[in-house]
């Protein structure tokens, strides 16, 4: 514990750790995947992970796509979940720097400014706090990835480690639930083409309705100062 204590107490080491650890974390995972997966699957998985960073890509689309490309469902789910975890670590520890990153900074400001309306649309978030955020991350709601979930967690008043824990738990449950659901549909297709197509039709209808609803609500934003929800960066908070 002594080395970690030194990092926590030294502001320069703390900043260096906060900047480098999220990248080291995800790079280490990618290197592990490089030695586990065949080359074709590895590069496909890398493309899925990269695409997940950019809207409108979300777990509800990237996970089925990865499985359709032949990547094992558990690796797809794990990879997307870890992207959420790594992005959450970077944001909650480096919020002041994230605001200065082109595109990301402006997106963060817009998201946090609309945080009040997100909470007003999902009242259960405000009442349940930690578990409400876990539920928000689990389901493919608007802005429910690692970045959006981290911002919303801080708006709800959660501490940084609580936000990280909620994002991690919600990301793993949500990603594996989607992956298992897709795998189950593929099993049904193998047994009965007609039944499988019916299940897919229902899933596409539900997803399409959700996407249309999300699009219609996208511009309904409220007022909020993002800096009020994020105190001076400290990995201990």
mmCIF file of C-alpha atoms in Angstrom:
data_model
loop_
_atom_site.group_PDB
_atom_site.id
_atom_site.type_symbol
_atom_site.label_atom_id
_atom_site.label_comp_id
_atom_site.label_asym_id
_atom_site.label_seq_id
_atom_site.Cartn_x
_atom_site.Cartn_y
_atom_site.Cartn_z
ATOM 1 C CA UNK A 1 0.000 0.000 0.000
ATOM 2 C CA UNK A 2 2.961 2.342 0.539
ATOM 3 C CA UNK A 3 3.623 3.047 -3.188
ATOM 4 C CA UNK A 4 -0.060 3.810 -3.790
ATOM 5 C CA UNK A 5 -0.119 6.063 -0.723
ATOM 6 C CA UNK A 6 2.814 8.019 -2.163
ATOM 7 C CA UNK A 7 0.970 8.443 -5.473
ATOM 8 C CA UNK A 8 -2.216 9.612 -3.768
ATOM 9 C CA UNK A 9 -0.453 12.199 -1.604
ATOM 10 C CA UNK A 10 1.783 13.625 -4.351
ATOM 11 C CA UNK A 11 -0.242 15.815 -6.779
ATOM 12 C CA UNK A 12 2.234 15.356 -9.650
ATOM 13 C CA UNK A 13 2.366 11.572 -9.307
ATOM 14 C CA UNK A 14 -1.396 11.526 -8.885
ATOM 15 C CA UNK A 15 -1.886 13.404 -12.143
ATOM 16 C CA UNK A 16 0.624 11.187 -13.956
ATOM 17 C CA UNK A 17 -1.162 8.079 -12.682
ATOM 18 C CA UNK A 18 -4.578 9.469 -13.627
ATOM 19 C CA UNK A 19 -3.396 10.250 -17.164
ATOM 20 C CA UNK A 20 -1.488 7.058 -17.905
ATOM 21 C CA UNK A 21 -3.293 4.261 -16.071
ATOM 22 C CA UNK A 22 -6.511 4.233 -18.169
ATOM 23 C CA UNK A 23 -4.443 3.957 -21.372
ATOM 24 C CA UNK A 24 -2.079 1.368 -19.884
ATOM 25 C CA UNK A 25 -5.104 -0.605 -18.710
ATOM 26 C CA UNK A 26 -6.770 -0.825 -22.121
ATOM 27 C CA UNK A 27 -3.480 -1.306 -24.008
ATOM 28 C CA UNK A 28 -2.615 -4.245 -21.754
ATOM 29 C CA UNK A 29 -5.982 -5.795 -22.527
ATOM 30 C CA UNK A 30 -5.483 -5.292 -26.269
ATOM 31 C CA UNK A 31 -2.081 -6.999 -26.093
ATOM 32 C CA UNK A 32 -3.652 -9.945 -24.283
ATOM 33 C CA UNK A 33 -6.303 -10.210 -26.996
ATOM 34 C CA UNK A 34 -3.568 -10.103 -29.634
ATOM 35 C CA UNK A 35 -2.093 -13.312 -28.222
ATOM 36 C CA UNK A 36 -5.467 -15.012 -27.733
ATOM 37 C CA UNK A 37 -7.466 -14.272 -30.881
ATOM 38 C CA UNK A 38 -6.674 -15.187 -34.483
ATOM 39 C CA UNK A 39 -5.325 -12.212 -36.421
ATOM 40 C CA UNK A 40 -8.528 -11.574 -38.379
ATOM 41 C CA UNK A 41 -10.698 -11.639 -35.259
ATOM 42 C CA UNK A 42 -8.230 -9.439 -33.384
ATOM 43 C CA UNK A 43 -8.362 -6.652 -35.969
ATOM 44 C CA UNK A 44 -12.137 -6.918 -36.210
ATOM 45 C CA UNK A 45 -12.390 -6.619 -32.439
ATOM 46 C CA UNK A 46 -10.056 -3.622 -32.514
ATOM 47 C CA UNK A 47 -12.286 -1.964 -35.089
ATOM 48 C CA UNK A 48 -15.364 -2.593 -32.933
ATOM 49 C CA UNK A 49 -13.676 -1.103 -29.864
ATOM 50 C CA UNK A 50 -12.545 1.949 -31.828
ATOM 51 C CA UNK A 51 -15.948 2.497 -33.436
ATOM 52 C CA UNK A 52 -17.598 2.346 -30.013
ATOM 53 C CA UNK A 53 -15.922 5.642 -29.116
ATOM 54 C CA UNK A 54 -17.829 7.546 -31.800
ATOM 55 C CA UNK A 55 -21.579 8.326 -31.811
ATOM 56 C CA UNK A 56 -24.067 7.060 -32.714
ATOM 57 C CA UNK A 57 -22.361 3.706 -32.080
ATOM 58 C CA UNK A 58 -23.464 2.097 -28.819
ATOM 59 C CA UNK A 59 -23.295 -1.232 -27.068
ATOM 60 C CA UNK A 60 -26.678 -2.160 -28.558
ATOM 61 C CA UNK A 61 -25.184 -2.013 -32.077
ATOM 62 C CA UNK A 62 -21.474 -2.783 -31.628
ATOM 63 C CA UNK A 63 -21.948 -6.009 -29.663
ATOM 64 C CA UNK A 64 -24.287 -7.654 -32.227
ATOM 65 C CA UNK A 65 -21.985 -6.456 -35.021
ATOM 66 C CA UNK A 66 -18.935 -7.974 -33.348
ATOM 67 C CA UNK A 67 -20.700 -11.300 -32.859
ATOM 68 C CA UNK A 68 -21.914 -11.228 -36.481
ATOM 69 C CA UNK A 69 -18.275 -10.785 -37.561
ATOM 70 C CA UNK A 70 -17.388 -14.071 -35.893
ATOM 71 C CA UNK A 71 -15.806 -12.792 -32.678
ATOM 72 C CA UNK A 72 -16.728 -14.888 -29.603
ATOM 73 C CA UNK A 73 -19.586 -13.183 -27.772
ATOM 74 C CA UNK A 74 -17.806 -13.141 -24.424
ATOM 75 C CA UNK A 75 -14.782 -11.325 -25.869
ATOM 76 C CA UNK A 76 -17.022 -8.747 -27.549
ATOM 77 C CA UNK A 77 -18.935 -8.108 -24.322
ATOM 78 C CA UNK A 78 -15.759 -7.953 -22.240
ATOM 79 C CA UNK A 79 -14.066 -5.568 -24.677
ATOM 80 C CA UNK A 80 -16.942 -3.077 -24.829
ATOM 81 C CA UNK A 81 -17.327 -3.179 -21.047
ATOM 82 C CA UNK A 82 -13.629 -2.473 -20.524
ATOM 83 C CA UNK A 83 -13.768 0.446 -22.965
ATOM 84 C CA UNK A 84 -16.493 1.922 -20.753
ATOM 85 C CA UNK A 85 -14.406 1.303 -17.633
ATOM 86 C CA UNK A 86 -11.238 2.830 -19.116
ATOM 87 C CA UNK A 87 -13.050 5.896 -20.466
ATOM 88 C CA UNK A 88 -14.739 6.364 -17.094
ATOM 89 C CA UNK A 89 -11.400 6.216 -15.281
ATOM 90 C CA UNK A 90 -9.918 8.824 -17.591
ATOM 91 C CA UNK A 91 -12.872 11.182 -17.289
ATOM 92 C CA UNK A 92 -13.456 11.128 -13.539
ATOM 93 C CA UNK A 93 -9.733 11.585 -12.842
ATOM 94 C CA UNK A 94 -9.029 14.142 -15.589
ATOM 95 C CA UNK A 95 -12.238 16.090 -16.067
ATOM 96 C CA UNK A 96 -10.491 19.463 -16.280
ATOM 97 C CA UNK A 97 -8.229 18.197 -19.074
ATOM 98 C CA UNK A 98 -11.057 16.385 -20.859
ATOM 99 C CA UNK A 99 -12.899 19.695 -21.205
ATOM 100 C CA UNK A 100 -9.957 21.021 -23.246
ATOM 101 C CA UNK A 101 -9.931 18.124 -25.727
ATOM 102 C CA UNK A 102 -11.450 19.208 -29.086
ATOM 103 C CA UNK A 103 -14.912 17.763 -29.767
ATOM 104 C CA UNK A 104 -14.907 15.788 -26.498
ATOM 105 C CA UNK A 105 -14.862 18.951 -24.408
ATOM 106 C CA UNK A 106 -17.792 20.529 -26.234
ATOM 107 C CA UNK A 107 -19.720 17.241 -26.081
ATOM 108 C CA UNK A 108 -19.114 17.012 -22.323
ATOM 109 C CA UNK A 109 -20.407 20.552 -21.832
ATOM 110 C CA UNK A 110 -23.548 19.839 -23.847
ATOM 111 C CA UNK A 111 -24.162 16.582 -22.007
ATOM 112 C CA UNK A 112 -23.740 18.006 -18.521
ATOM 113 C CA UNK A 113 -25.828 21.061 -19.417
ATOM 114 C CA UNK A 114 -28.629 18.628 -20.224
ATOM 115 C CA UNK A 115 -28.043 16.487 -17.144
ATOM 116 C CA UNK A 116 -31.045 17.925 -15.350
ATOM 117 C CA UNK A 117 -33.390 16.892 -18.136
ATOM 118 C CA UNK A 118 -31.872 13.421 -18.313
ATOM 119 C CA UNK A 119 -32.608 12.981 -14.621
ATOM 120 C CA UNK A 120 -36.108 14.449 -15.032
ATOM 121 C CA UNK A 121 -36.830 11.883 -17.766
ATOM 122 C CA UNK A 122 -35.531 9.054 -15.569
ATOM 123 C CA UNK A 123 -36.693 9.955 -12.048
ATOM 124 C CA UNK A 124 -35.587 6.588 -10.674
ATOM 125 C CA UNK A 125 -31.972 7.720 -11.171
ATOM 126 C CA UNK A 126 -32.284 10.497 -8.610
ATOM 127 C CA UNK A 127 -33.937 8.262 -6.030
ATOM 128 C CA UNK A 128 -31.606 5.286 -6.320
ATOM 129 C CA UNK A 129 -28.308 7.140 -6.788
ATOM 130 C CA UNK A 130 -25.638 4.394 -7.080
ATOM 131 C CA UNK A 131 -27.966 1.599 -8.182
ATOM 132 C CA UNK A 132 -29.854 4.013 -10.393
ATOM 133 C CA UNK A 133 -26.626 4.800 -12.224
ATOM 134 C CA UNK A 134 -25.861 1.074 -12.511
ATOM 135 C CA UNK A 135 -29.261 0.575 -14.128
ATOM 136 C CA UNK A 136 -28.715 3.541 -16.442
ATOM 137 C CA UNK A 137 -25.401 2.065 -17.620
ATOM 138 C CA UNK A 138 -26.904 -1.410 -18.024
ATOM 139 C CA UNK A 139 -29.520 -0.369 -20.549
ATOM 140 C CA UNK A 140 -28.681 1.263 -23.908
ATOM 141 C CA UNK A 141 -30.134 4.647 -22.949
ATOM 142 C CA UNK A 142 -28.976 7.956 -24.379
ATOM 143 C CA UNK A 143 -25.420 8.707 -23.217
ATOM 144 C CA UNK A 144 -25.216 5.579 -21.086
ATOM 145 C CA UNK A 145 -21.616 4.657 -21.968
ATOM 146 C CA UNK A 146 -18.573 5.141 -19.777
ATOM 147 C CA UNK A 147 -18.309 8.869 -20.512
ATOM 148 C CA UNK A 148 -22.001 9.726 -20.232
ATOM 149 C CA UNK A 149 -22.466 7.509 -17.201
ATOM 150 C CA UNK A 150 -19.511 9.112 -15.436
ATOM 151 C CA UNK A 151 -20.860 12.599 -16.061
ATOM 152 C CA UNK A 152 -24.315 11.647 -14.866
ATOM 153 C CA UNK A 153 -22.868 10.005 -11.769
ATOM 154 C CA UNK A 154 -21.122 13.200 -10.770
ATOM 155 C CA UNK A 155 -24.309 15.191 -11.434
ATOM 156 C CA UNK A 156 -26.071 12.832 -9.016
ATOM 157 C CA UNK A 157 -23.441 13.687 -6.412
ATOM 158 C CA UNK A 158 -21.596 10.366 -6.320
ATOM 159 C CA UNK A 159 -17.926 10.295 -5.376
ATOM 160 C CA UNK A 160 -15.418 9.408 -8.073
ATOM 161 C CA UNK A 161 -14.764 5.872 -6.838
ATOM 162 C CA UNK A 162 -18.515 5.316 -6.552
ATOM 163 C CA UNK A 163 -18.938 6.453 -10.153
ATOM 164 C CA UNK A 164 -16.209 4.055 -11.290
ATOM 165 C CA UNK A 165 -17.810 1.182 -9.392
ATOM 166 C CA UNK A 166 -21.260 1.929 -10.835
ATOM 167 C CA UNK A 167 -19.937 2.222 -14.402
ATOM 168 C CA UNK A 168 -17.966 -1.024 -14.054
ATOM 169 C CA UNK A 169 -20.897 -2.992 -12.648
ATOM 170 C CA UNK A 170 -23.428 -1.573 -15.084
ATOM 171 C CA UNK A 171 -21.152 -1.982 -18.112
ATOM 172 C CA UNK A 172 -20.410 -5.640 -17.396
ATOM 173 C CA UNK A 173 -24.029 -6.567 -16.677
ATOM 174 C CA UNK A 174 -25.362 -4.640 -19.671
ATOM 175 C CA UNK A 175 -22.765 -5.794 -22.200
ATOM 176 C CA UNK A 176 -22.961 -9.462 -21.241
ATOM 177 C CA UNK A 177 -26.775 -9.339 -21.199
ATOM 178 C CA UNK A 178 -26.824 -8.003 -24.771
ATOM 179 C CA UNK A 179 -24.189 -10.502 -25.934
ATOM 180 C CA UNK A 180 -26.008 -13.453 -24.373
ATOM 181 C CA UNK A 181 -29.263 -12.264 -25.934
ATOM 182 C CA UNK A 182 -27.687 -12.095 -29.393
ATOM 183 C CA UNK A 183 -26.112 -15.527 -28.931
ATOM 184 C CA UNK A 184 -29.481 -16.917 -27.866
ATOM 185 C CA UNK A 185 -31.102 -15.539 -31.035
ATOM 186 C CA UNK A 186 -28.414 -17.227 -33.145
ATOM 187 C CA UNK A 187 -29.140 -20.535 -31.404
ATOM 188 C CA UNK A 188 -32.852 -20.117 -32.169
ATOM 189 C CA UNK A 189 -32.031 -19.390 -35.825
ATOM 190 C CA UNK A 190 -30.073 -22.621 -36.067
ATOM 191 C CA UNK A 191 -33.043 -24.597 -34.742
ATOM 192 C CA UNK A 192 -35.889 -22.749 -36.481
ATOM 193 C CA UNK A 193 -35.379 -20.119 -39.160
ATOM 194 C CA UNK A 194 -38.976 -18.859 -38.925
ATOM 195 C CA UNK A 195 -38.931 -18.522 -35.138
ATOM 196 C CA UNK A 196 -35.530 -16.872 -35.271
ATOM 197 C CA UNK A 197 -36.713 -14.338 -37.848
ATOM 198 C CA UNK A 198 -39.742 -13.538 -35.704
ATOM 199 C CA UNK A 199 -37.521 -12.900 -32.686
ATOM 200 C CA UNK A 200 -35.239 -10.686 -34.806
ATOM 201 C CA UNK A 201 -38.256 -8.754 -36.130
ATOM 202 C CA UNK A 202 -39.455 -8.062 -32.595
ATOM 203 C CA UNK A 203 -35.949 -7.033 -31.504
ATOM 204 C CA UNK A 204 -35.512 -4.706 -34.497
ATOM 205 C CA UNK A 205 -38.930 -3.142 -33.878
ATOM 206 C CA UNK A 206 -38.139 -2.491 -30.218
ATOM 207 C CA UNK A 207 -34.670 -1.153 -31.033
ATOM 208 C CA UNK A 208 -36.015 1.035 -33.834
ATOM 209 C CA UNK A 209 -38.665 2.512 -31.557
ATOM 210 C CA UNK A 210 -36.035 3.192 -28.927
ATOM 211 C CA UNK A 211 -33.688 4.897 -31.411
ATOM 212 C CA UNK A 212 -36.482 7.096 -32.751
ATOM 213 C CA UNK A 213 -37.454 8.097 -29.221
ATOM 214 C CA UNK A 214 -33.835 8.824 -28.343
ATOM 215 C CA UNK A 215 -33.413 10.977 -31.453
ATOM 216 C CA UNK A 216 -36.548 12.988 -30.681
ATOM 217 C CA UNK A 217 -35.291 13.695 -27.160
ATOM 218 C CA UNK A 218 -31.706 14.483 -28.108
ATOM 219 C CA UNK A 219 -32.226 18.260 -28.387
ATOM 220 C CA UNK A 220 -34.175 18.635 -25.162
ATOM 221 C CA UNK A 221 -31.397 19.965 -22.936
ATOM 222 C CA UNK A 222 -31.378 21.941 -19.702
ATOM 223 C CA UNK A 223 -28.939 24.348 -17.992
ATOM 224 C CA UNK A 224 -26.132 23.178 -15.730
ATOM 225 C CA UNK A 225 -22.552 24.255 -15.098
ATOM 226 C CA UNK A 226 -20.338 21.161 -15.534
ATOM 227 C CA UNK A 227 -17.662 22.512 -13.222
ATOM 228 C CA UNK A 228 -20.068 22.503 -10.277
ATOM 229 C CA UNK A 229 -20.358 18.724 -10.454
ATOM 230 C CA UNK A 230 -16.620 18.091 -10.684
ATOM 231 C CA UNK A 231 -14.405 19.357 -7.851
ATOM 232 C CA UNK A 232 -10.641 19.573 -8.229
ATOM 233 C CA UNK A 233 -9.392 16.292 -9.643
ATOM 234 C CA UNK A 234 -8.373 13.795 -6.995
ATOM 235 C CA UNK A 235 -8.452 10.031 -7.446
ATOM 236 C CA UNK A 236 -9.343 9.703 -3.781
ATOM 237 C CA UNK A 237 -12.735 11.416 -4.166
#
